[in-house]
PDB file of C-alpha atoms in Angstrom:
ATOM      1  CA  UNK A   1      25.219  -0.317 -11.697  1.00 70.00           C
ATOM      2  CA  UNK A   2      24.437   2.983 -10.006  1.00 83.00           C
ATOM      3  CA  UNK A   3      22.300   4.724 -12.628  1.00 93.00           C
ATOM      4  CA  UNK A   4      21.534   7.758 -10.203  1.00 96.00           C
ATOM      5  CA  UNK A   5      25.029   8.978  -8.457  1.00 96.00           C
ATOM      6  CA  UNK A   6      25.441  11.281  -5.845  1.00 96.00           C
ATOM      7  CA  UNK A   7      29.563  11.811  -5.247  1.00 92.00           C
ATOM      8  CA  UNK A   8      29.586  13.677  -1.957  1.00 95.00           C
ATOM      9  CA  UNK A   9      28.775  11.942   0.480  1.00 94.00           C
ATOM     10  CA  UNK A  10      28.229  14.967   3.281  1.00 96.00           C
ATOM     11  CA  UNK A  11      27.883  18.769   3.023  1.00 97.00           C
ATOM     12  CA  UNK A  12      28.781  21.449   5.874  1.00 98.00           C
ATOM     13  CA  UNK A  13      28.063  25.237   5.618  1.00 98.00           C
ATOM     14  CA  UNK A  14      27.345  28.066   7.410  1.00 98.00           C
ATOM     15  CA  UNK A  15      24.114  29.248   8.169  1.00 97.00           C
ATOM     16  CA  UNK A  16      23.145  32.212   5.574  1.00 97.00           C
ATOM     17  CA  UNK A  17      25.321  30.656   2.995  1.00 98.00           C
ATOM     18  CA  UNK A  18      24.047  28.945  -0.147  1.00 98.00           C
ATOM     19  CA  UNK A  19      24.477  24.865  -0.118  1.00 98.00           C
ATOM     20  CA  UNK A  20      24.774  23.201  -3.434  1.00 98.00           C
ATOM     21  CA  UNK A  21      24.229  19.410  -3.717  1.00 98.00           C
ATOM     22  CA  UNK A  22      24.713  17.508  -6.880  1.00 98.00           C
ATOM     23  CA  UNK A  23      23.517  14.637  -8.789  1.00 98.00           C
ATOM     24  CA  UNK A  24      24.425  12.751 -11.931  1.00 98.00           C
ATOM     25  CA  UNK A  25      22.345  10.056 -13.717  1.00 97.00           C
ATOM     26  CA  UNK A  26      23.547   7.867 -16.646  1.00 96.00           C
ATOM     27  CA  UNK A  27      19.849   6.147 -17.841  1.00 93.00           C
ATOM     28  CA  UNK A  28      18.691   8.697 -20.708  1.00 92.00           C
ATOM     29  CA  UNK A  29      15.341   7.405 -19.987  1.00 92.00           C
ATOM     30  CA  UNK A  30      15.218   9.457 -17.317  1.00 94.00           C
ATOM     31  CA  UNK A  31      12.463  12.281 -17.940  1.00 91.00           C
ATOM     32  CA  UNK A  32      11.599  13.408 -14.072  1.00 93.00           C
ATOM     33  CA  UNK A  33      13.918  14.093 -11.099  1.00 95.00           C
ATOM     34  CA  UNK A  34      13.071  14.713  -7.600  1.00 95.00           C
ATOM     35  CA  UNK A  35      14.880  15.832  -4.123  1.00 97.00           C
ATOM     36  CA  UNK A  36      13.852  14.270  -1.253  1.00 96.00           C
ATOM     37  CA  UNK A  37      14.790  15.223   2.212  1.00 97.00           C
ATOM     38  CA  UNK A  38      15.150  12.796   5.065  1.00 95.00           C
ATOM     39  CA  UNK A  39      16.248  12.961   8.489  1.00 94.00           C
ATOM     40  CA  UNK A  40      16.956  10.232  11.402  1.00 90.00           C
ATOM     41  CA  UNK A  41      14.535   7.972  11.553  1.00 88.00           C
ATOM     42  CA  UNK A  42      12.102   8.940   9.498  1.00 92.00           C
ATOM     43  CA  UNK A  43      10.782   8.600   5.914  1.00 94.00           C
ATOM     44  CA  UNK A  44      12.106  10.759   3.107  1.00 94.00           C
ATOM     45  CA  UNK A  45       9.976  13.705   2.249  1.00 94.00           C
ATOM     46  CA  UNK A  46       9.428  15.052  -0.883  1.00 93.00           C
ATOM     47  CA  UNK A  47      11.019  18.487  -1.855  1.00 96.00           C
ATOM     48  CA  UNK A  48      10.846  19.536  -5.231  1.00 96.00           C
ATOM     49  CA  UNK A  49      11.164  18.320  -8.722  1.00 94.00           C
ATOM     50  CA  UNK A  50      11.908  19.047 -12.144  1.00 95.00           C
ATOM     51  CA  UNK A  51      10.779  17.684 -15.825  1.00 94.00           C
ATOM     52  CA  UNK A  52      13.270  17.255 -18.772  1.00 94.00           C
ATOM     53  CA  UNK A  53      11.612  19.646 -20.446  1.00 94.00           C
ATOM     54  CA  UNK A  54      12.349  22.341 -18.065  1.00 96.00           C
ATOM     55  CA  UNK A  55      16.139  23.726 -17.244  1.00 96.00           C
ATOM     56  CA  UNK A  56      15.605  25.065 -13.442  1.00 98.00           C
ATOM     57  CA  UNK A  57      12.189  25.319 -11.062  1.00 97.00           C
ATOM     58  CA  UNK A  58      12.501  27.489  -8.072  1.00 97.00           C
ATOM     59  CA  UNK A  59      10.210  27.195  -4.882  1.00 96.00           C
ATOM     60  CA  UNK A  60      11.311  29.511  -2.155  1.00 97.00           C
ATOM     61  CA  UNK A  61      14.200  28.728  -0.889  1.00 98.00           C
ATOM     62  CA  UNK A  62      15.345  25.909  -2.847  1.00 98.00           C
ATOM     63  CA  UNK A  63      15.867  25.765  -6.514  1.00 98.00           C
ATOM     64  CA  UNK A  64      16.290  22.423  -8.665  1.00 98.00           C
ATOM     65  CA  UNK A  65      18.690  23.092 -11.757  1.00 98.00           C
ATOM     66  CA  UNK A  66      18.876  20.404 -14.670  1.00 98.00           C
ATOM     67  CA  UNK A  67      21.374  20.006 -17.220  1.00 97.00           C
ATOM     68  CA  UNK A  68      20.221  17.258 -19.676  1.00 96.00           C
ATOM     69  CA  UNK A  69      23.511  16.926 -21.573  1.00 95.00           C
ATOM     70  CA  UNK A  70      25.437  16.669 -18.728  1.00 97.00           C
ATOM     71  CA  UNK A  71      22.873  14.159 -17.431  1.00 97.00           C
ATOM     72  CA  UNK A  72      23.626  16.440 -14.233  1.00 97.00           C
ATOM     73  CA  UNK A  73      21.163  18.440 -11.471  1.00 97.00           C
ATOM     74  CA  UNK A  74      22.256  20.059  -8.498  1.00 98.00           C
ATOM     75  CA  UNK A  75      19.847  21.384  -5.339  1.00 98.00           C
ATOM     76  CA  UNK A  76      20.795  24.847  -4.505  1.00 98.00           C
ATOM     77  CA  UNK A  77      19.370  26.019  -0.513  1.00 98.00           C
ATOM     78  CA  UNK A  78      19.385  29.823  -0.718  1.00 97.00           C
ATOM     79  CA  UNK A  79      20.020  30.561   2.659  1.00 98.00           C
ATOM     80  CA  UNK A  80      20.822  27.433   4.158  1.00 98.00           C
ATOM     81  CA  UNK A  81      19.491  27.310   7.854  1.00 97.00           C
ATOM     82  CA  UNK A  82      20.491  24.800  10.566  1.00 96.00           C
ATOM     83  CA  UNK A  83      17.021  22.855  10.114  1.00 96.00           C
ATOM     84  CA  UNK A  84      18.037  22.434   6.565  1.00 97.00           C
ATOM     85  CA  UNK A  85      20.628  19.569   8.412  1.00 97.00           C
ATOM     86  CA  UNK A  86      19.407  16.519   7.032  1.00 97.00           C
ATOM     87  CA  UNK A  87      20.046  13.861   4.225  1.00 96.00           C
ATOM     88  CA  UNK A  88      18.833  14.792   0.663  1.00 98.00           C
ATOM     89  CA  UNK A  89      18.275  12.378  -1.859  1.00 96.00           C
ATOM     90  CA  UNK A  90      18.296  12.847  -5.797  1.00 97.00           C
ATOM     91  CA  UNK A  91      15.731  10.385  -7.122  1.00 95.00           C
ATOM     92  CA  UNK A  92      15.075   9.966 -11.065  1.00 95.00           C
ATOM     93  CA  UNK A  93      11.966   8.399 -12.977  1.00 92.00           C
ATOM     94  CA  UNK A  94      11.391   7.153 -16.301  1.00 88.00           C
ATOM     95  CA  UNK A  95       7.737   7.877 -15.999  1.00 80.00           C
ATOM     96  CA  UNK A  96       6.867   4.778 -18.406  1.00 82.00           C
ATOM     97  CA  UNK A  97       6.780   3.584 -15.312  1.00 85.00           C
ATOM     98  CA  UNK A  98       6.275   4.645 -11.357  1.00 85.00           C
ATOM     99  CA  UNK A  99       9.591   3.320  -9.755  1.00 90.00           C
ATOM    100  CA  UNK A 100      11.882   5.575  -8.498  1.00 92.00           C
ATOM    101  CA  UNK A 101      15.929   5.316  -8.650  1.00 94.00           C
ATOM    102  CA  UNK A 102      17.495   6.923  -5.601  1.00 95.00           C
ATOM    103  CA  UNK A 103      21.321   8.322  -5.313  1.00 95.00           C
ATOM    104  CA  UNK A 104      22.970   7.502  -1.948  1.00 94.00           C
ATOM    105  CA  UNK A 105      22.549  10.542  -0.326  1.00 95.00           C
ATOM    106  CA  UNK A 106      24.119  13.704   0.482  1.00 97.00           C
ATOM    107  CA  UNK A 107      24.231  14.410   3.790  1.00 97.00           C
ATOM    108  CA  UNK A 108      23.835  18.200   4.640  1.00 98.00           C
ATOM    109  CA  UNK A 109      25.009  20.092   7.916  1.00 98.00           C
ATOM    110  CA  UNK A 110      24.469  23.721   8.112  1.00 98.00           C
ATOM    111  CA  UNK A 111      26.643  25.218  11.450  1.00 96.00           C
ATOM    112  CA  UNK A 112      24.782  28.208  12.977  1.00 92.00           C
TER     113      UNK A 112
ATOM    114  CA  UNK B   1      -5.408  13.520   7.273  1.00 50.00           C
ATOM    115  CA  UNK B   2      -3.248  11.136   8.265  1.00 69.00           C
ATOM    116  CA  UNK B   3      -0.277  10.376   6.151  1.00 91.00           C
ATOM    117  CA  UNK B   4       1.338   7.096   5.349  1.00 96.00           C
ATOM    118  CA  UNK B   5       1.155   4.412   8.501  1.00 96.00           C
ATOM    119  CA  UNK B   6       3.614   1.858   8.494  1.00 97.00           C
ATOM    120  CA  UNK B   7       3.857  -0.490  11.231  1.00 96.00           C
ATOM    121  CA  UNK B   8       5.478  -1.685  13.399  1.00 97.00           C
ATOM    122  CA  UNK B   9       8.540   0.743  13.607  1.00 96.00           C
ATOM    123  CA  UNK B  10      11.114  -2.246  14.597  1.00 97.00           C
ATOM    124  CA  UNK B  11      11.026  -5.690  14.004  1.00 98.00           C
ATOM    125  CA  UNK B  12      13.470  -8.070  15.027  1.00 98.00           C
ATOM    126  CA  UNK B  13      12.998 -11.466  13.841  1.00 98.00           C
ATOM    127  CA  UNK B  14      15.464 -14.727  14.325  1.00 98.00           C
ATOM    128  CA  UNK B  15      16.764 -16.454  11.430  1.00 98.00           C
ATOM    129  CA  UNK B  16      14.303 -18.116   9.165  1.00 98.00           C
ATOM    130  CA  UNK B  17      11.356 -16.632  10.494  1.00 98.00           C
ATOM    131  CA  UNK B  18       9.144 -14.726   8.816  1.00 98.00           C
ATOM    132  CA  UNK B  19       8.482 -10.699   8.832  1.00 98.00           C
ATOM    133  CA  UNK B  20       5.240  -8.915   7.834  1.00 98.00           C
ATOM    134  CA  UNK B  21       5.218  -5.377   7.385  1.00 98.00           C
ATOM    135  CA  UNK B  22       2.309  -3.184   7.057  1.00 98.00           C
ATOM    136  CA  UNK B  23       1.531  -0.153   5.261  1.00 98.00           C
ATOM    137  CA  UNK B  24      -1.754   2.318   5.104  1.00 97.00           C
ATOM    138  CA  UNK B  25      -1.744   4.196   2.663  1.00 95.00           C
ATOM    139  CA  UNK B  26      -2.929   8.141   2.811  1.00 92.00           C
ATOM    140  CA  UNK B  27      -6.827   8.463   2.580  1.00 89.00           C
ATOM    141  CA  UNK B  28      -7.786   8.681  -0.996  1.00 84.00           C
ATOM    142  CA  UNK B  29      -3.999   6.945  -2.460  1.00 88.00           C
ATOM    143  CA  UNK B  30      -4.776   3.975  -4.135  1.00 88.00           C
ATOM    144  CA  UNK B  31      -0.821   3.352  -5.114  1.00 92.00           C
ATOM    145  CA  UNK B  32       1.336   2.019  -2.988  1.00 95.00           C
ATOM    146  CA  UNK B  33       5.332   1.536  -3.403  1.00 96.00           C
ATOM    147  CA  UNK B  34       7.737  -0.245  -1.072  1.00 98.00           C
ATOM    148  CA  UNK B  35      11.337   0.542  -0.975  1.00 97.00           C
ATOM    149  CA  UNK B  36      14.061  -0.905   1.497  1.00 97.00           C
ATOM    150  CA  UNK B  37      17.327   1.332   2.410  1.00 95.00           C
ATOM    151  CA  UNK B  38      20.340  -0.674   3.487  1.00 90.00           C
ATOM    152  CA  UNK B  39      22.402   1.227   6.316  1.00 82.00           C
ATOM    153  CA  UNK B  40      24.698   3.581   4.141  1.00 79.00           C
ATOM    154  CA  UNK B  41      22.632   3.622   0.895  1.00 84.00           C
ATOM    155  CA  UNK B  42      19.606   5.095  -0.906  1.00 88.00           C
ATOM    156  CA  UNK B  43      16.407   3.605  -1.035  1.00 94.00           C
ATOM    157  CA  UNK B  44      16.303   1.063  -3.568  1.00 96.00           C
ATOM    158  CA  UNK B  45      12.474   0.309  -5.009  1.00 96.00           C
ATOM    159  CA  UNK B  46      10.893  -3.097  -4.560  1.00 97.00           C
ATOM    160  CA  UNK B  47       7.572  -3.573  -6.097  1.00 97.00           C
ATOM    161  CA  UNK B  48       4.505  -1.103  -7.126  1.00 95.00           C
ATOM    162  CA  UNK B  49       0.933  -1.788  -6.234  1.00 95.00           C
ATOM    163  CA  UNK B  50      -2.710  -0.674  -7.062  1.00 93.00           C
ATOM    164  CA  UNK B  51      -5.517  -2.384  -4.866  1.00 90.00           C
ATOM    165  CA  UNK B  52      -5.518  -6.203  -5.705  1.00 90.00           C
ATOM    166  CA  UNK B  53      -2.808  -5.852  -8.358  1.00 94.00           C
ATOM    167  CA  UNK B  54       0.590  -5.981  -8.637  1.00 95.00           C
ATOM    168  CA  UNK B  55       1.866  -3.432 -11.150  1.00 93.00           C
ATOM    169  CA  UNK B  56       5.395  -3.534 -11.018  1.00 94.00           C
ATOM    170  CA  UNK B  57       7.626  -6.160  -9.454  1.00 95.00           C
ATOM    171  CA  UNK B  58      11.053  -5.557 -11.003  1.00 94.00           C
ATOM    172  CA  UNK B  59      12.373  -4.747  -7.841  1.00 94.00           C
ATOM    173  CA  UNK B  60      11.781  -7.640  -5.390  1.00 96.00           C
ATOM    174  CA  UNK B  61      13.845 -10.706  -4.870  1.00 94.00           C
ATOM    175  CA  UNK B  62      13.057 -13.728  -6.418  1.00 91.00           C
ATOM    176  CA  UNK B  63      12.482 -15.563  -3.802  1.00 95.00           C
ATOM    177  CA  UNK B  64      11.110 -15.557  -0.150  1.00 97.00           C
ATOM    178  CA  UNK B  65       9.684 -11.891  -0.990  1.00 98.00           C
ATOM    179  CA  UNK B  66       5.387 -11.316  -1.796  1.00 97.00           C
ATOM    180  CA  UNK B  67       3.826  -8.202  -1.473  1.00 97.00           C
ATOM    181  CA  UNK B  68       0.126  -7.461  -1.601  1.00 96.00           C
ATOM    182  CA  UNK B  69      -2.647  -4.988  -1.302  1.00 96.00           C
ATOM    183  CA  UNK B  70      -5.850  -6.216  -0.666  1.00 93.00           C
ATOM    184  CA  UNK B  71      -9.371  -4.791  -1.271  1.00 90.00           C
ATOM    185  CA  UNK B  72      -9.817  -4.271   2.149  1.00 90.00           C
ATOM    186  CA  UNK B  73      -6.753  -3.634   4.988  1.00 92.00           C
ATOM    187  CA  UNK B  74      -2.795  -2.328   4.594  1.00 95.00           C
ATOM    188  CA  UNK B  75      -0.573  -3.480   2.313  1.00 97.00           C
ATOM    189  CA  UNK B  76       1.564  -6.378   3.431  1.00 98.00           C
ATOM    190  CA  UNK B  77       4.887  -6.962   2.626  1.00 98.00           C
ATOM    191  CA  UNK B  78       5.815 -10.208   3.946  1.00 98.00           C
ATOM    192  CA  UNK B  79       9.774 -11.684   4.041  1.00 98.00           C
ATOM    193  CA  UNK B  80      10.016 -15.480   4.646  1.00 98.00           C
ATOM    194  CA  UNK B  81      12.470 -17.703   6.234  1.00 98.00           C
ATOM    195  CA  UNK B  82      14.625 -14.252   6.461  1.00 98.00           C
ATOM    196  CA  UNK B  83      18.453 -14.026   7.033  1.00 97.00           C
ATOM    197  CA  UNK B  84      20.702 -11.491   8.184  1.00 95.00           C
ATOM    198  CA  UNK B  85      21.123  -9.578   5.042  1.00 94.00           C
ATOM    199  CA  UNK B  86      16.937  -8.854   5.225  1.00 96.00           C
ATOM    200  CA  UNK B  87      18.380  -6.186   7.850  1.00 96.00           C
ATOM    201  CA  UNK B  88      17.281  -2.895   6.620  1.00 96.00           C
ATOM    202  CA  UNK B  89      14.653  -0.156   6.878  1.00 97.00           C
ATOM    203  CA  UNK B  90      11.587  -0.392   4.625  1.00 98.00           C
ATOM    204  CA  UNK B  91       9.821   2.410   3.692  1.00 97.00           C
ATOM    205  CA  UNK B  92       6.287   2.853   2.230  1.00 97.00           C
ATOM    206  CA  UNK B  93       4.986   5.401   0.177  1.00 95.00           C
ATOM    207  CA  UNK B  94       1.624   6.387  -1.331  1.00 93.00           C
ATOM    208  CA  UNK B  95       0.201   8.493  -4.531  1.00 89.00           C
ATOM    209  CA  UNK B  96      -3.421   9.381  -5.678  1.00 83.00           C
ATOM    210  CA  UNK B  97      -4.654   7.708  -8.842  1.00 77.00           C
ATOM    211  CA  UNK B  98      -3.059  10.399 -11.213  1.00 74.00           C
ATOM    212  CA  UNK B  99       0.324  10.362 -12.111  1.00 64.00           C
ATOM    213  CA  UNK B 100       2.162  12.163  -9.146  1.00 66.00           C
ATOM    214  CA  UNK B 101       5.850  11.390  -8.349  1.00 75.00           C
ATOM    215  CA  UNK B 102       5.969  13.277  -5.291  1.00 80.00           C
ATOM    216  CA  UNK B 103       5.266  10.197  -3.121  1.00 87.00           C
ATOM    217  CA  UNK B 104       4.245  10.483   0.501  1.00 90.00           C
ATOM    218  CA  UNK B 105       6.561   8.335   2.707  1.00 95.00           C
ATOM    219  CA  UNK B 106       5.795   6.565   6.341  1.00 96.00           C
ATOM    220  CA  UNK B 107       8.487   6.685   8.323  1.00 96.00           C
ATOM    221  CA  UNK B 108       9.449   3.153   7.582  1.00 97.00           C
ATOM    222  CA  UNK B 109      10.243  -0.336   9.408  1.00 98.00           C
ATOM    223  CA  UNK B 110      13.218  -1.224  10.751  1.00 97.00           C
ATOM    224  CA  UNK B 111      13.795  -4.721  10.685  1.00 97.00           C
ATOM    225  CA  UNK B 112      16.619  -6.894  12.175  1.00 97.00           C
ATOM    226  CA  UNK B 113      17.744 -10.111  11.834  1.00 97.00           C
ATOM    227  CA  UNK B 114      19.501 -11.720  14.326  1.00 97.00           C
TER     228      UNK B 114
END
């Protein structure tokens, strides 16, 4: 039972453009979500995050936007650049507790 | 400051031997997570622990699976008598004592079974 879902499995855009990468979660527990960024062999690395309470945090280039009755959030990258070419991972905590639940991954590939 | 050492970076084991993984945490993190990632899917969490305790479990098989973080040393996540389906990259992360969920990750062991 996937309780974090990510649906598209890879990205591409253009370099400049924005890139837009969605997440859905069905476990109303949920009260924290996170991005994390990961490429090739290496471990994830954290991006940004957002609490329930909040509707949208913004940290330079990337903004985290969360819609709580849609259980949905989505990463905007405003402008994407060809480093930005990675895998990016929703993650979601129920912070009763520490564990994280991970989507799949979205894998992102910005074309200069 | 170093971040979050995990070693060794591959590990290839035969059936029904046994794999220990280590982890250092980041100077001054106290909690340590491990997570494994099987090819094609996200990182699924295993078990959550402060120094000489294990907080949170829920994640790791039921058997042939321990974890533990001593008073002194890395964490150790140790895989017994492992099989095929072990194959996977395991990844450990590392927070400070106050709730953070922006956990450092090493860059993770890649073990295979063959």
């Amino acid at each position: 039972d996937q309780q974090v879902k990510q649906n598209s499995p890879s990205l591409s855009v253009q370099e400049g453009r924005i890139s837009i990468l969605n997440c859905d979660y069905t476990n109303s527990m949920f009260d924290y979500f996170l991005w994390y960024k990961k490429y090739p062999a290496e471990g994830p690395t954290f991006l940004i995050s957002i609490s329930s309470i909040k509707d949208k945090n913004e940290d330079g280039r990337f903004t985290v936007f969360l819609n709580k009755s849609a259980k949905h959030l989505s990463l905007h990258i405003v402008p994407s650049q060809p480093g930005d070419s990675a895998v990016y991972f929703c993650a979601a905590v129920d912070t009763g507790r520490r564990a994280l639940t991970f989507g799949s991954g979205t894998r992102l590939q910005v074309q200069p | 400051n170093a971040g979050v050492m995990q070693n060794p970076r591959h590990l290839v084991r035969r059936r029904g031997q046994e794999a220990r993984l280590r982890c250092s945490p980041m100077k001054g993190h106290s909690h340590v997570y491990w997570y494994r990632q099987l090819p094609e899917e996200g990182l699924k969490f295993m078990v959550y622990l402060q120094k000489e305790n294990i907080i949170d479990e829920s994640g790791m098989p039921k058997e042939r699976f321990s974890a533990e973080f001593p008073k002194e040393g890395p964490s150790i996540l140790r895989i017994q008598q492992v099989v095929r389906g072990d194959s996977a990259a395991y990844f450990c992360a590392s927070s400070p004592p106050e709730v953070h969920y922006g956990y450092t990750f090493g860059s993770g062991t890649r073990l295979t079974v063959v």
